[in-house]
Amino acid sequence: MTAQSVGQTEPWNDAVLAAAMIAVDPDLGGVHVKARAGIVRDRWVECVAACFGPEAPFRRIAAGISEARLAGGLDIGATLEAGRPVVERGVLACADGGLLVLAMAERLGPTAAGVIGMALDSGHVRTERDGVSARQAARFALVALDEGIDQDEALALSLADRLGLRIDLNGVGWRDTELLNQPYVIANARQLLPSVSVADDMVEALCAVALSVDARSMRASLHLMHAARASAALRGRSTVEVEDAAAALRLVLGLQPKSADTTDQPDDQPAPEAEQDEQPSEPSRNDSQTSSKDMPQDMLVEALDAIMPRHLLAGLEANGTVRSSRGLAGKAGAQRNRAKRGRAIGVADKPPSPGARIDVLATLRQAAPWQGIRAQGAVAATQSISRLHIRKDDFRYIRYREKTGTTAIFAVDASGSAAVERLGETKGAIELLLAECYVRRDSVALIAFRGKGAETLLEPTRSLVRAKRCLSALPGGGGTPLASGILATLAMASTMSSKGQTVVTVFLTDGRGNVGLDGTSSRERVADDTGKAAGLFRAAGFRSIVIDTAQRPQPRAEALARDLAAEYLPMPRGGSKAMAREIGARMEG
């Protein structure tokens, strides 16, 4: 098989090859599968299970699985019956020697990802909880089914780095799953794997590619070696060839073969003709069977370059790197640990908040090891004998973590002749931001200050219909009570922050306040009130942006931004789209 034919391998055949690889060499860690739920993914999982065989353990877990279920802990029923601590095996230990399938892997929490990652590294899982200490074997291959679409929905980087292979089944049709060019004999490949060798030149070439593509982790080089050796063993070879290296590059680094389009034909066609002029015909027929031991490193690099995207290896000579897409995790969002609802993240021996719920199972686990001693004490003290002896120190309470969004508070200067234009831009910006608020769980609010005070026109909301209704008739004209606007924004920001929201305040003004808190226009009073209000806002520490709405950048607006500890952004002709783009970027950051 030539390098060109290897580059034309179908995606489904690569997926089947990946399934066979992790069955032959569990040191690959597993496979990161990008695929939505459907018949293609189900057939591939069945293929992986078939490669492991019916005798191998097969376990499925969901992304919301707890640490106790993964690592195991105290078996309450057996402990109460035996009168001594009895350890219950977790899912990882039950999957020892087999396959573990993780559904919706992009939603896996960092704690669970850490437990699984440590088991992949060490081959065992250690239980240190509920008063028991145990170590159980947990050597398994992990299949992480990633259904994420957006960049924020990604497999945890700590876990993605430990999975050696990556495949994408989104472009595979169900008819393609019925075609398989080459079946693999797993048992023979497992026996051959220890004797498979890799030439030094091949190792150097593969490591060079790994460092060029993913310089953040050294695991990529190890995964390339394991994948190349597994590919050679599956094909019945005792030496890794260029074909095996090509398969490793596709499945480990995600490097796809070059497309045979018309633009590449002029560059690729003359090469075979030149080789035919320089080499005899008989050696050319044996090029695909040449051992990598007799091939210099430069020829290996050229052979690998023939099946990889153009100019990828050119970065090696220029010491350049290519950004890797392996397991990039998005923003986690604001979180509140002492919430009364949300996702359970563990237990506490004291109520984390008033009215906290009791974790019955955790309470029983805490009390179970002491039942024998407490029963004897109850008999000696001639107390009433009950089946369970629960004390106050045994109670355990559920800890929740609630994800919260961001609230953007617009404080708009609605005074003067420019009010109509500025308010129109603000309306457009708010409507554009609301279109993306539902996905990010963000809210927007609007405060307008004009005349002698500030007025809340739109309470924090994610409802686009409500926002348009409130924005349809905004008032304008009059003086500029800047201090009142700052204090009104501070009050709303404090309220939303107490609810666990991350607050971003946006002031749209030219910074020229002319009305004090008492409604007068005294310059000294206006300057004093504005300075005190800005000082209170600065002390609160809220993230803020001051958008200069003047025709030219004003020193007063820049000075106001310094007093508020805010970011200064002059946008005299920004428009609603530019304003929404700038604010949206800061809400995501």
XYZ file of C-alpha atoms in Angstrom:
589
model
C 0.000 0.000 0.000
C 1.449 3.344 -1.052
C 1.350 6.569 0.899
C -1.157 7.994 -1.572
C -3.604 5.125 -1.030
C -3.180 5.461 2.728
C -4.171 9.108 2.454
C -7.472 8.063 0.818
C -8.609 5.872 3.727
C -12.295 6.237 4.531
C -13.222 7.837 7.899
C -15.225 4.786 8.966
C -12.260 2.490 8.354
C -10.127 4.804 10.480
C -12.766 4.653 13.200
C -12.736 0.850 13.125
C -8.937 0.889 13.205
C -9.055 3.109 16.300
C -11.432 0.652 17.974
C -9.041 -2.197 17.264
C -6.023 -0.174 18.467
C -7.357 0.458 21.976
C -8.323 -3.220 22.238
C -4.758 -4.242 21.341
C -2.904 -1.605 23.401
C -4.800 -0.163 26.406
C -1.834 2.161 27.054
C -3.369 4.438 24.411
C -5.849 5.474 27.095
C -8.894 5.527 24.871
C -10.678 7.397 22.097
C -12.133 10.914 22.043
C -15.169 10.543 19.754
C -16.825 13.622 18.251
C -20.278 12.411 17.274
C -23.923 13.129 17.894
C -26.223 10.380 19.110
C -27.358 8.137 16.271
C -26.990 4.829 14.523
C -23.426 5.538 13.353
C -22.172 6.123 16.877
C -24.079 3.119 18.224
C -22.570 0.842 15.594
C -19.095 2.085 16.352
C -19.553 1.440 20.090
C -20.744 -2.064 19.224
C -17.615 -2.466 17.106
C -15.400 -1.458 20.040
C -17.189 -3.887 22.348
C -16.728 -6.658 19.780
C -13.003 -5.939 19.593
C -12.679 -6.381 23.356
C -14.707 -9.580 23.310
C -17.735 -10.732 25.304
C -15.629 -11.680 28.323
C -14.273 -8.156 28.853
C -16.148 -5.860 31.271
C -18.263 -3.184 29.602
C -19.586 -0.204 31.572
C -21.496 2.936 30.578
C -21.488 6.082 32.693
C -23.043 9.528 32.361
C -21.372 12.905 32.756
C -23.187 13.586 36.027
C -21.692 10.586 37.829
C -20.406 11.270 41.325
C -16.925 10.692 42.671
C -18.271 8.090 45.106
C -19.804 6.079 42.275
C -16.578 6.225 40.269
C -14.067 5.342 42.982
C -16.324 3.361 45.319
C -16.726 3.734 49.030
C -18.485 2.245 51.975
C -21.152 -0.370 51.260
C -23.824 0.696 53.754
C -25.934 -2.450 53.632
C -23.000 -4.849 53.906
C -21.407 -2.740 56.635
C -24.561 -2.703 58.763
C -24.985 -6.435 58.288
C -21.364 -7.351 59.004
C -20.758 -4.816 61.748
C -17.477 -3.737 60.134
C -16.553 -1.500 57.195
C -17.096 -3.191 53.825
C -15.732 -1.500 50.702
C -17.963 -1.237 47.646
C -16.303 -1.384 44.226
C -16.738 1.657 42.045
C -17.430 1.762 38.332
C -13.741 2.229 37.461
C -12.739 -0.902 39.358
C -15.618 -2.851 37.784
C -14.322 -1.855 34.324
C -10.852 -3.279 35.023
C -9.568 -5.093 31.942
C -12.395 -3.836 29.759
C -14.103 -0.801 28.298
C -15.649 2.297 29.884
C -17.999 4.423 27.734
C -18.640 8.002 28.888
C -21.740 9.633 27.400
C -21.967 13.431 26.959
C -18.316 13.721 27.912
C -18.268 17.467 27.237
C -20.362 17.961 30.397
C -18.107 15.956 32.709
C -17.114 17.918 35.801
C -13.477 18.600 36.716
C -13.596 16.394 39.828
C -14.837 13.334 37.966
C -12.383 14.037 35.131
C -9.530 14.087 37.655
C -10.554 10.740 39.156
C -10.758 9.094 35.735
C -7.476 10.687 34.642
C -5.607 9.384 37.690
C -6.968 5.893 37.038
C -5.790 6.061 33.411
C -2.317 7.114 34.559
C -1.803 4.601 37.365
C -4.003 1.679 36.355
C -5.740 1.617 39.739
C -8.174 3.682 41.777
C -7.613 4.606 45.393
C -10.511 5.124 47.777
C -9.899 7.425 50.730
C -13.340 8.345 51.998
C -16.083 7.328 54.430
C -13.476 6.133 56.895
C -12.085 3.448 54.569
C -8.853 3.190 52.608
C -8.597 0.808 49.660
C -6.728 0.408 46.385
C -8.336 -1.483 43.516
C -7.110 -2.329 40.017
C -8.701 -0.178 37.292
C -6.936 -0.659 33.952
C -9.446 0.126 31.246
C -9.870 1.879 27.918
C -12.066 4.984 27.902
C -14.401 5.997 25.083
C -15.450 9.637 25.558
C -18.520 10.443 23.456
C -18.367 14.193 22.864
C -21.565 15.802 21.572
C -20.350 19.384 21.991
C -21.046 21.905 19.258
C -19.800 25.251 20.549
C -16.268 25.971 21.725
C -17.517 26.229 25.297
C -18.719 22.613 25.104
C -15.490 20.641 25.148
C -14.014 17.683 26.947
C -11.917 18.587 29.977
C -8.343 19.234 28.881
C -6.917 17.027 31.639
C -8.861 14.068 30.267
C -8.543 14.832 26.554
C -4.756 14.914 26.925
C -4.785 11.333 28.231
C -6.868 9.891 25.399
C -4.499 8.849 22.653
C -6.894 8.659 19.693
C -9.410 11.071 18.187
C -12.100 10.363 15.619
C -14.985 12.355 14.178
C -18.077 10.416 13.116
C -20.245 13.430 12.257
C -19.397 13.114 8.574
C -19.961 9.346 8.366
C -23.227 8.056 6.882
C -24.982 4.979 8.156
C -24.415 3.209 4.829
C -20.660 3.621 5.290
C -20.822 1.604 8.505
C -21.755 -1.491 6.526
C -18.437 -1.394 4.655
C -15.188 -2.618 6.203
C -12.195 -3.192 3.945
C -10.019 -5.088 6.409
C -11.066 -7.123 9.487
C -8.577 -7.324 12.356
C -7.592 -10.315 14.442
C -7.223 -8.833 17.911
C -5.786 -11.918 19.639
C -2.904 -12.271 17.174
C -2.160 -8.552 17.318
C -1.967 -8.633 21.120
C 0.587 -11.445 20.970
C 2.640 -9.655 18.312
C 2.589 -6.207 19.957
C 5.506 -6.753 22.440
C 7.838 -7.674 19.572
C 6.967 -4.693 17.331
C 9.923 -2.319 16.992
C 10.223 1.281 15.798
C 13.324 2.520 13.993
C 15.182 5.465 15.511
C 14.650 7.611 12.432
C 10.915 6.919 12.570
C 10.825 7.858 16.255
C 12.627 11.142 15.586
C 10.302 12.012 12.702
C 7.123 11.272 14.661
C 8.350 13.168 17.706
C 9.206 16.158 15.527
C 5.673 16.214 14.120
C 4.169 15.859 17.607
C 6.176 18.799 18.937
C 5.201 20.906 15.941
C 1.478 20.270 16.365
C 1.094 20.056 20.152
C 4.015 21.499 22.112
C 2.070 21.749 25.385
C 2.162 18.049 26.263
C 4.673 15.250 25.811
C 1.914 12.647 25.749
C 1.346 13.211 22.024
C 4.721 11.639 21.212
C 3.984 8.635 23.417
C 0.557 8.205 21.895
C 2.065 8.301 18.392
C 4.476 5.511 19.314
C 1.743 3.346 20.840
C -0.611 3.939 17.909
C 2.043 3.174 15.284
C 3.042 -0.068 17.048
C -0.606 -1.110 17.442
C -1.241 -0.438 13.760
C 1.748 -2.563 12.787
C 0.626 -5.396 15.062
C -2.874 -5.340 13.583
C -1.378 -5.628 10.104
C 0.852 -8.535 11.152
C 4.162 -6.653 10.972
C 6.991 -6.692 13.488
C 8.342 -3.305 12.329
C 6.532 0.014 12.091
C 6.266 1.209 8.501
C 5.284 4.534 6.958
C 1.711 3.281 6.573
C 1.500 2.726 10.333
C 2.977 6.158 11.032
C 0.367 7.696 8.708
C -2.454 5.989 10.594
C -1.003 7.213 13.901
C -0.817 10.795 12.638
C -4.443 10.712 11.522
C -5.830 9.165 14.676
C -3.617 10.813 17.312
C -3.071 14.324 15.945
C -6.063 14.517 13.630
C -3.917 15.242 10.582
C -6.029 14.538 7.535
C -4.556 13.474 4.183
C -4.171 15.970 1.382
C -7.101 16.300 -0.955
C -6.341 15.278 -4.513
C -7.700 18.464 -6.063
C -6.641 20.100 -9.271
C -4.456 22.654 -7.542
C -2.146 19.964 -6.163
C -1.862 17.938 -9.397
C 0.779 20.119 -11.069
C 3.014 19.825 -7.986
C 2.446 16.133 -7.369
C 2.512 14.743 -10.907
C 6.158 15.434 -11.895
C 7.545 13.618 -8.843
C 6.727 10.069 -10.000
C 8.117 10.832 -13.463
C 11.406 12.026 -11.990
C 11.642 8.933 -9.836
C 11.037 6.710 -12.863
C 13.889 8.412 -14.706
C 16.330 8.048 -11.829
C 15.424 4.585 -10.420
C 14.968 1.197 -12.048
C 11.479 -0.161 -12.444
C 12.007 -3.199 -10.168
C 12.976 -1.261 -7.031
C 10.050 1.128 -7.588
C 7.622 -1.782 -7.236
C 9.097 -2.584 -3.845
C 9.040 0.956 -2.438
C 5.947 0.254 -0.351
C 7.654 -2.749 1.243
C 10.899 -0.985 2.158
C 11.667 -1.230 5.847
C 11.923 1.992 7.808
C 15.242 0.764 9.222
C 16.886 1.326 5.837
C 15.200 4.675 5.231
C 17.037 7.903 6.209
C 15.251 10.456 8.360
C 14.853 12.979 5.540
C 13.096 10.339 3.433
C 10.845 9.481 6.367
C 9.887 13.115 6.785
C 9.151 13.366 3.068
C 7.028 10.223 3.227
C 5.082 11.575 6.181
C 4.708 14.947 4.474
C 3.076 13.236 1.496
C 0.090 12.225 3.638
C -0.189 15.352 5.809
C -1.478 18.857 5.059
C 0.843 20.904 2.918
C 3.556 22.980 4.630
C 2.907 21.399 8.049
C 6.447 20.090 8.456
C 7.847 23.359 7.159
C 7.211 24.770 10.605
C 9.755 22.333 12.043
C 12.618 23.990 10.204
C 11.409 27.465 11.143
C 10.809 26.447 14.778
C 7.134 27.279 14.304
C 4.226 25.605 15.984
C 0.635 25.009 15.039
C -2.075 25.494 17.601
C -3.616 22.214 18.572
C -7.336 21.639 18.911
C -7.016 18.812 21.431
C -9.572 19.218 24.156
C -9.780 22.980 24.330
C -12.024 23.836 27.208
C -14.254 26.870 27.124
C -15.185 29.266 29.898
C -16.798 27.693 32.893
C -19.041 30.620 33.727
C -19.665 32.220 37.085
C -20.364 29.730 39.859
C -21.767 29.973 43.338
C -20.624 27.203 45.663
C -22.992 27.829 48.582
C -26.138 27.608 46.502
C -29.403 25.987 47.544
C -29.879 24.394 44.159
C -27.839 23.351 41.176
C -25.390 20.484 40.766
C -24.364 18.491 43.827
C -20.589 18.713 44.277
C -20.105 16.882 47.560
C -21.085 16.823 51.199
C -20.249 18.926 54.246
C -20.267 18.114 57.938
C -21.958 21.454 58.657
C -24.889 23.088 56.854
C -23.385 25.186 54.015
C -26.492 27.413 54.047
C -29.673 27.764 56.085
C -32.117 24.995 55.267
C -29.479 22.770 53.647
C -30.635 19.276 52.683
C -29.326 16.242 54.540
C -27.531 13.624 52.464
C -29.051 10.419 53.852
C -26.586 8.039 52.231
C -23.564 10.057 53.328
C -24.979 10.215 56.857
C -25.432 6.445 56.941
C -21.923 5.917 55.605
C -20.546 8.077 58.375
C -22.502 6.259 61.093
C -22.209 2.689 59.793
C -18.665 1.835 61.046
C -19.624 2.803 64.614
C -22.809 0.786 64.963
C -21.186 -2.117 66.791
C -19.484 0.079 69.380
C -22.554 2.244 69.872
C -24.801 -0.789 70.289
C -22.507 -2.161 73.010
C -22.488 1.238 74.705
C -26.274 1.392 74.607
C -26.517 -2.054 76.278
C -24.012 -1.072 78.968
C -25.907 2.142 79.670
C -29.228 0.250 79.756
C -30.580 2.458 77.019
C -33.207 1.472 74.513
C -31.689 -0.619 71.762
C -32.439 0.504 68.198
C -31.286 -0.834 64.855
C -29.445 2.385 64.009
C -27.523 4.728 66.247
C -27.264 8.143 64.570
C -25.602 11.042 66.332
C -25.436 14.727 65.537
C -21.860 14.500 64.273
C -22.918 11.891 61.709
C -25.163 14.189 59.717
C -23.844 15.189 56.297
C -25.304 17.940 54.136
C -25.404 18.279 50.358
C -23.243 20.971 48.822
C -24.523 22.518 45.607
C -22.809 24.550 42.936
C -25.016 26.764 40.838
C -23.893 28.219 37.546
C -24.864 31.829 37.160
C -24.721 34.091 34.169
C -23.656 37.668 33.600
C -25.824 40.748 33.975
C -24.967 43.740 31.796
C -26.309 46.999 33.225
C -26.511 49.868 30.720
C -26.421 53.310 32.306
C -27.288 55.709 29.492
C -26.929 59.467 29.479
C -30.350 60.437 28.085
C -29.828 64.178 28.241
C -29.157 66.814 25.628
C -29.452 66.885 21.882
C -27.518 63.662 21.334
C -29.914 61.595 23.435
C -32.036 60.386 20.535
C -29.056 59.055 18.579
C -27.365 57.465 21.586
C -30.560 55.847 22.854
C -31.208 54.415 19.400
C -27.781 52.802 19.368
C -28.343 51.466 22.875
C -31.651 49.912 21.849
C -29.967 48.107 18.991
C -27.078 46.931 21.153
C -29.405 45.541 23.825
C -31.517 43.693 21.266
C -28.413 42.171 19.668
C -27.040 41.097 23.048
C -30.341 39.527 24.088
C -30.231 37.250 21.057
C -27.249 35.449 22.610
C -28.233 35.817 26.259
C -30.187 32.587 26.507
C -27.209 30.405 25.632
C -24.841 32.231 28.006
C -27.511 32.738 30.713
C -26.869 36.455 30.556
C -29.292 39.262 31.370
C -29.424 42.944 30.495
C -30.818 45.970 32.330
C -31.213 49.623 31.396
C -30.923 52.755 33.540
C -31.413 56.198 32.021
C -30.337 59.362 33.827
C -31.632 62.737 32.713
C -33.285 65.780 34.189
C -32.820 65.654 37.980
C -32.371 61.921 38.593
C -31.968 58.368 37.306
C -34.742 55.977 36.333
C -34.676 52.195 35.915
C -36.331 51.552 32.578
C -35.606 47.828 32.276
C -35.018 45.430 35.132
C -32.532 42.567 34.474
C -34.177 40.271 31.954
C -33.495 37.727 29.227
C -36.847 38.214 27.551
C -36.452 39.791 24.132
C -40.183 40.620 23.892
C -40.197 42.429 27.231
C -37.022 44.324 26.347
C -38.407 45.556 23.023
C -41.597 46.681 24.711
C -39.676 48.714 27.310
C -37.214 50.084 24.759
C -39.856 51.288 22.318
C -40.307 54.681 24.017
C -37.263 55.883 25.918
C -37.386 59.481 27.216
C -34.685 61.989 26.326
C -33.564 65.569 26.993
C -32.817 67.684 30.075
C -29.774 67.882 32.353
C -27.144 65.256 33.166
C -27.420 63.912 36.761
C -24.253 61.811 36.460
C -23.948 61.121 40.205
C -27.520 59.811 40.358
C -26.820 57.495 37.432
C -23.712 56.103 39.119
C -25.511 55.461 42.411
C -28.507 53.848 40.683
C -26.158 51.578 38.749
C -24.280 50.725 41.936
C -27.507 49.783 43.720
C -28.640 47.471 40.927
C -25.171 45.932 40.553
C -25.037 45.216 44.296
C -28.454 43.556 44.170
C -27.521 41.297 41.258
C -24.151 40.457 42.797
C -25.872 39.326 46.009
C -27.866 36.884 43.856
C -24.661 35.334 42.561
C -24.594 37.063 39.188
C -21.424 38.387 37.568
C -22.061 42.062 36.844
C -20.725 44.155 33.964
C -21.736 47.818 33.990
C -21.668 49.970 30.878
C -21.815 53.765 31.130
C -22.696 55.596 27.910
C -21.907 59.262 28.576
C -19.597 62.100 27.650
C -18.727 62.591 31.340
C -20.073 66.145 31.533
C -22.434 66.009 34.503
C -24.279 69.231 35.374
C -26.895 68.204 37.969
C -26.095 67.261 41.567
C -27.873 64.843 43.859
C -29.991 67.663 45.263
C -31.114 68.752 41.789
C -29.025 71.931 41.706
C -26.548 72.928 38.999
C -23.716 74.194 41.196
C -20.403 73.125 39.672
C -18.764 72.532 43.030
C -21.693 70.453 44.269
C -21.881 68.489 41.009
C -18.152 67.722 41.071
C -18.283 66.717 44.742
C -21.317 64.439 44.310
C -19.869 62.812 41.187
C -16.525 62.202 42.884
C -18.119 60.630 45.969
C -20.416 58.445 43.880
C -17.491 57.293 41.733
C -15.499 56.494 44.872
C -18.299 54.283 46.215
C -18.580 52.519 42.875
C -14.827 51.978 42.698
C -14.773 50.514 46.222
C -17.447 47.966 45.232
C -15.065 46.558 42.618
C -17.553 45.899 39.828
C -16.313 45.407 36.315
C -17.202 48.462 34.286
C -16.860 50.081 30.880
C -17.220 53.781 30.080
C -18.193 54.404 26.457
C -17.471 57.987 25.429
C -20.456 59.154 23.371
C -19.074 62.548 22.404
C -18.173 63.416 18.838
C -14.530 63.550 19.933
C -12.945 61.767 22.935
C -13.480 63.901 26.030
C -10.986 64.241 28.912
C -13.895 64.256 31.364
C -15.112 60.840 30.202
C -11.586 59.438 30.472
C -11.240 60.932 33.959
C -14.590 59.401 34.927
C -13.333 55.990 33.785
C -10.267 56.375 36.034
C -12.429 57.372 38.992
C -14.679 54.351 38.451
C -11.708 52.008 37.825
C -13.403 51.236 34.510
C -12.199 50.561 30.989
C -12.360 53.630 28.754
C -13.747 53.017 25.276
C -14.284 56.017 22.949
C -16.932 55.175 20.337
C -18.162 58.436 18.774
C -19.599 56.625 15.756
C -19.639 53.069 17.010
C -23.183 52.090 16.171
C -25.248 49.374 17.806
C -23.411 46.450 16.188
C -19.968 47.670 17.211
C -21.226 48.443 20.704
C -22.790 44.982 21.082
C -19.621 43.345 19.768
C -17.366 45.132 22.255
C -19.658 44.546 25.226
C -20.368 40.927 24.276
C -16.646 40.183 24.102
C -16.175 41.524 27.631
C -19.140 39.562 28.948
C -17.610 36.351 27.613
C -14.111 37.139 28.847
